[in-house]
CSV table of C-alpha atoms in Angstrom, one decimal:
chain,number,residue,atom,x,y,z
A,1,UNK,CA,69.8,18.9,55.2
A,2,UNK,CA,73.4,18.7,56.2
A,3,UNK,CA,75.9,17.7,53.6
A,4,UNK,CA,78.5,15.0,54.3
A,5,UNK,CA,81.3,14.6,51.7
A,6,UNK,CA,83.0,11.5,50.5
A,7,UNK,CA,85.6,12.3,47.8
A,8,UNK,CA,87.5,9.7,45.8
A,9,UNK,CA,90.5,9.7,43.5
A,10,UNK,CA,88.8,8.0,40.7
A,11,UNK,CA,85.3,7.2,39.4
A,12,UNK,CA,85.7,3.5,39.7
A,13,UNK,CA,86.4,3.8,43.4
A,14,UNK,CA,83.5,6.2,43.7
A,15,UNK,CA,81.1,3.8,42.0
A,16,UNK,CA,82.2,0.8,44.0
A,17,UNK,CA,82.0,2.6,47.4
A,18,UNK,CA,78.5,4.0,46.7
A,19,UNK,CA,77.3,0.5,45.4
A,20,UNK,CA,78.4,-1.1,48.7
A,21,UNK,CA,76.8,1.6,50.8
A,22,UNK,CA,73.5,1.5,48.9
A,23,UNK,CA,73.5,-2.4,49.1
A,24,UNK,CA,73.9,-2.2,52.9
A,25,UNK,CA,71.1,0.3,53.1
A,26,UNK,CA,68.8,-1.9,51.1
A,27,UNK,CA,69.7,-4.9,53.1
A,28,UNK,CA,68.9,-3.0,56.3
A,29,UNK,CA,65.5,-2.0,54.9
A,30,UNK,CA,64.7,-5.6,53.9
A,31,UNK,CA,65.7,-6.8,57.4
A,32,UNK,CA,63.4,-4.2,59.0
A,33,UNK,CA,60.3,-4.4,56.7
A,34,UNK,CA,60.8,-7.3,54.4
A,35,UNK,CA,61.2,-5.1,51.3
A,36,UNK,CA,63.1,-2.1,50.1
A,37,UNK,CA,62.8,0.6,47.4
A,38,UNK,CA,65.5,2.5,45.5
A,39,UNK,CA,65.3,5.5,43.2
A,40,UNK,CA,68.3,6.1,40.9
A,41,UNK,CA,69.2,8.8,38.4
A,42,UNK,CA,69.7,8.7,34.7
A,43,UNK,CA,72.4,10.2,32.5
A,44,UNK,CA,76.0,9.0,32.0
A,45,UNK,CA,77.5,9.4,35.5
A,46,UNK,CA,75.5,6.7,37.2
A,47,UNK,CA,76.3,3.8,34.8
A,48,UNK,CA,79.4,2.6,36.6
A,49,UNK,CA,77.6,2.8,40.0
A,50,UNK,CA,74.6,0.8,38.6
A,51,UNK,CA,76.9,-1.8,37.2
A,52,UNK,CA,78.7,-2.2,40.5
A,53,UNK,CA,75.4,-2.3,42.4
A,54,UNK,CA,74.1,-5.1,40.2
A,55,UNK,CA,77.0,-7.3,41.4
A,56,UNK,CA,76.1,-6.9,45.1
A,57,UNK,CA,74.5,-9.9,46.6
A,58,UNK,CA,71.2,-9.3,48.4
A,59,UNK,CA,67.6,-10.4,48.1
A,60,UNK,CA,66.9,-8.4,44.9
A,61,UNK,CA,63.5,-10.0,44.6
A,62,UNK,CA,62.5,-7.9,47.6
A,63,UNK,CA,63.7,-4.7,46.0
A,64,UNK,CA,61.7,-2.3,43.8
A,65,UNK,CA,63.8,0.1,41.7
A,66,UNK,CA,62.6,3.2,39.9
A,67,UNK,CA,64.3,6.2,38.3
A,68,UNK,CA,64.1,9.7,39.7
A,69,UNK,CA,63.0,11.0,36.3
A,70,UNK,CA,62.4,9.9,32.7
A,71,UNK,CA,62.0,11.4,29.3
A,72,UNK,CA,58.8,10.7,27.4
A,73,UNK,CA,60.4,8.3,25.0
A,74,UNK,CA,60.0,4.6,24.3
A,75,UNK,CA,61.7,2.2,26.8
A,76,UNK,CA,64.2,1.0,24.1
A,77,UNK,CA,65.3,4.6,23.2
A,78,UNK,CA,68.9,5.4,23.8
A,79,UNK,CA,67.7,8.4,25.8
A,80,UNK,CA,65.5,6.3,28.2
A,81,UNK,CA,66.7,6.1,31.8
A,82,UNK,CA,64.7,2.9,32.2
A,83,UNK,CA,66.9,1.4,29.4
A,84,UNK,CA,70.0,2.6,31.3
A,85,UNK,CA,69.0,0.7,34.4
A,86,UNK,CA,68.2,-2.5,32.4
A,87,UNK,CA,71.6,-2.4,30.6
A,88,UNK,CA,73.6,-1.7,33.8
A,89,UNK,CA,72.0,-2.8,37.0
A,90,UNK,CA,70.0,-5.7,35.6
A,91,UNK,CA,72.7,-6.8,33.1
A,92,UNK,CA,75.1,-7.1,36.0
A,93,UNK,CA,73.0,-9.8,37.6
A,94,UNK,CA,70.5,-8.0,39.9
A,95,UNK,CA,66.8,-8.9,39.4
A,96,UNK,CA,64.7,-6.4,41.3
A,97,UNK,CA,61.3,-5.3,40.3
A,98,UNK,CA,61.8,-2.3,37.9
A,99,UNK,CA,59.1,0.3,37.8
A,100,UNK,CA,59.1,2.6,34.8
A,101,UNK,CA,57.8,6.1,35.0
A,102,UNK,CA,56.5,6.2,31.4
A,103,UNK,CA,54.4,3.5,29.8
A,104,UNK,CA,54.5,4.2,26.1
A,105,UNK,CA,51.7,1.6,25.4
A,106,UNK,CA,49.2,3.6,27.5
A,107,UNK,CA,47.4,6.8,26.6
A,108,UNK,CA,48.7,10.1,28.0
A,109,UNK,CA,48.2,11.4,30.7
A,110,UNK,CA,46.4,8.3,31.9
A,111,UNK,CA,49.7,6.4,32.0
A,112,UNK,CA,51.2,9.1,34.3
A,113,UNK,CA,48.2,8.6,36.7
A,114,UNK,CA,48.6,4.8,36.7
A,115,UNK,CA,52.3,5.0,37.5
A,116,UNK,CA,51.6,7.6,40.2
A,117,UNK,CA,49.1,5.2,41.8
A,118,UNK,CA,51.6,2.3,41.6
A,119,UNK,CA,54.4,4.5,43.1
A,120,UNK,CA,52.4,5.1,46.3
A,121,UNK,CA,53.4,1.7,47.6
A,122,UNK,CA,57.2,2.4,47.4
A,123,UNK,CA,57.4,6.1,48.1
A,124,UNK,CA,59.3,7.8,49.7
A,125,UNK,CA,62.1,5.5,48.7
A,126,UNK,CA,64.3,3.8,51.3
A,127,UNK,CA,67.3,5.0,49.3
A,128,UNK,CA,67.5,7.8,46.7
A,129,UNK,CA,70.6,8.4,44.6
A,130,UNK,CA,70.5,11.8,42.9
A,131,UNK,CA,72.5,13.3,40.1
A,132,UNK,CA,73.0,17.0,39.5
A,133,UNK,CA,73.6,19.1,36.4
A,134,UNK,CA,76.0,22.1,36.0
A,135,UNK,CA,72.8,24.3,36.1
A,136,UNK,CA,71.9,22.9,39.5
A,137,UNK,CA,69.0,20.7,38.3
A,138,UNK,CA,68.3,17.3,39.9
A,139,UNK,CA,66.0,14.7,38.5
A,140,UNK,CA,64.1,16.6,35.9
A,141,UNK,CA,63.6,19.7,38.1
A,142,UNK,CA,65.3,22.1,35.7
A,143,UNK,CA,65.6,25.9,36.2
A,144,UNK,CA,62.9,27.4,34.0
A,145,UNK,CA,60.7,24.3,33.7
A,146,UNK,CA,57.1,25.0,33.2
A,147,UNK,CA,55.8,23.5,36.5
A,148,UNK,CA,58.9,24.0,38.6
A,149,UNK,CA,57.2,26.1,41.3
A,150,UNK,CA,54.7,23.3,41.9
A,151,UNK,CA,57.4,20.5,41.7
A,152,UNK,CA,59.4,22.3,44.4
A,153,UNK,CA,56.4,23.1,46.7
A,154,UNK,CA,55.3,21.1,49.7
A,155,UNK,CA,52.0,20.6,47.9
A,156,UNK,CA,53.5,18.8,44.9
A,157,UNK,CA,52.1,15.4,43.9
A,158,UNK,CA,54.8,12.7,43.9
A,159,UNK,CA,55.1,12.7,40.1
A,160,UNK,CA,54.8,15.5,37.6
A,161,UNK,CA,55.3,16.0,33.9
A,162,UNK,CA,57.4,19.0,33.0
A,163,UNK,CA,58.8,20.7,30.0
A,164,UNK,CA,62.2,22.3,30.4
A,165,UNK,CA,63.9,25.0,28.2
A,166,UNK,CA,65.9,23.3,25.4
A,167,UNK,CA,64.7,19.8,26.3
A,168,UNK,CA,63.7,17.8,23.3
A,169,UNK,CA,61.1,15.7,25.1
A,170,UNK,CA,58.6,16.2,27.9
A,171,UNK,CA,60.1,15.0,31.2
A,172,UNK,CA,58.5,13.0,34.0
A,173,UNK,CA,60.0,13.5,37.5
A,174,UNK,CA,59.7,12.7,41.1
A,175,UNK,CA,59.1,16.0,42.9
A,176,UNK,CA,61.0,17.7,45.7
A,177,UNK,CA,58.9,16.5,48.7
A,178,UNK,CA,59.4,12.8,47.7
A,179,UNK,CA,63.1,13.3,47.0
A,180,UNK,CA,63.6,15.0,50.4
A,181,UNK,CA,61.7,12.3,52.3
A,182,UNK,CA,63.9,9.4,51.2
A,183,UNK,CA,65.3,7.3,54.0
A,184,UNK,CA,68.9,7.7,52.7
A,185,UNK,CA,70.0,10.3,50.2
A,186,UNK,CA,73.1,10.3,48.1
A,187,UNK,CA,74.4,12.8,45.6
A,188,UNK,CA,76.6,11.3,42.9
A,189,UNK,CA,78.6,13.8,40.8
A,190,UNK,CA,81.9,13.9,38.9
A,191,UNK,CA,84.0,16.7,37.5
A,192,UNK,CA,85.1,20.1,38.6
A,193,UNK,CA,82.2,22.0,36.9
A,194,UNK,CA,79.6,20.1,38.8
A,195,UNK,CA,81.4,20.5,42.1
A,196,UNK,CA,81.6,24.2,41.5
A,197,UNK,CA,77.8,24.2,40.7
A,198,UNK,CA,77.2,22.4,44.0
A,199,UNK,CA,79.3,24.9,46.0
A,200,UNK,CA,77.2,27.7,44.4
A,201,UNK,CA,74.0,25.9,45.3
A,202,UNK,CA,75.1,25.7,48.9
A,203,UNK,CA,75.1,29.5,49.0
A,204,UNK,CA,71.9,31.4,49.8
A,205,UNK,CA,69.7,31.9,46.8
A,206,UNK,CA,66.3,31.0,45.3
A,207,UNK,CA,65.7,27.3,44.8
A,208,UNK,CA,64.2,28.0,41.3
A,209,UNK,CA,67.7,29.1,40.2
A,210,UNK,CA,69.3,25.8,41.4
A,211,UNK,CA,66.6,23.2,42.3
A,212,UNK,CA,69.1,21.0,44.1
A,213,UNK,CA,68.7,23.6,46.9
A,214,UNK,CA,65.3,22.1,47.7
A,215,UNK,CA,67.1,18.8,48.6
A,216,UNK,CA,70.1,20.3,50.3
A,217,UNK,CA,67.8,22.6,52.4
A,218,UNK,CA,65.8,19.7,53.9
A,219,UNK,CA,66.0,18.4,57.5
A,220,UNK,CA,68.1,15.2,56.9
A,221,UNK,CA,71.5,14.4,55.6
A,222,UNK,CA,72.7,14.2,52.0
A,223,UNK,CA,76.0,12.3,51.4
A,224,UNK,CA,78.0,13.5,48.5
A,225,UNK,CA,80.0,10.9,46.5
A,226,UNK,CA,82.4,12.9,44.4
A,227,UNK,CA,85.2,12.1,42.0
A,228,UNK,CA,87.1,14.4,39.6
């Protein structure tokens, strides 16, 4: 993939600009097929973007939203990405269908299999917004994760459970082939440390050391939305 850069003076401007672009992409997908799908990241950086996106006016009832990854925690846990989407995107007024990657009420791993079957109807997403850590991870594709080789391979299933070094919980993540295949891909990062990590990931090196390379090395375009 080629990398296009959009840099902003502040995170509010960054969030607003990305929200408007994603809303336009979703609107175009709805116009073309009558429905749209969106995958969004967890963590702290996306909150402002998700709040801004929730205020955009479009046919939300025709949109399905999922997260790029999830911790194996209850949906009301402060560490749940599903909860983050509920408290930002949905609380701002949007009413899409929200598809969780982890169903605590179902047995494991049967819940993962059920979610994977349901995801088939919306993957690859029309729009995928990714985050990235200072270690070069994206979604829950962490360096050193136990199934990272499979998650990065072309043979990966759409959804995998992984354990990462130092992570308190098992993670559930969309895999590299699904993330690469999104109709539109955006990378949302803030801060000098993450920008430096991105510049490092753009240099030649093994994808296992910086899994974001598997996305940046694809055939399409990734648009970076960056603010200090």
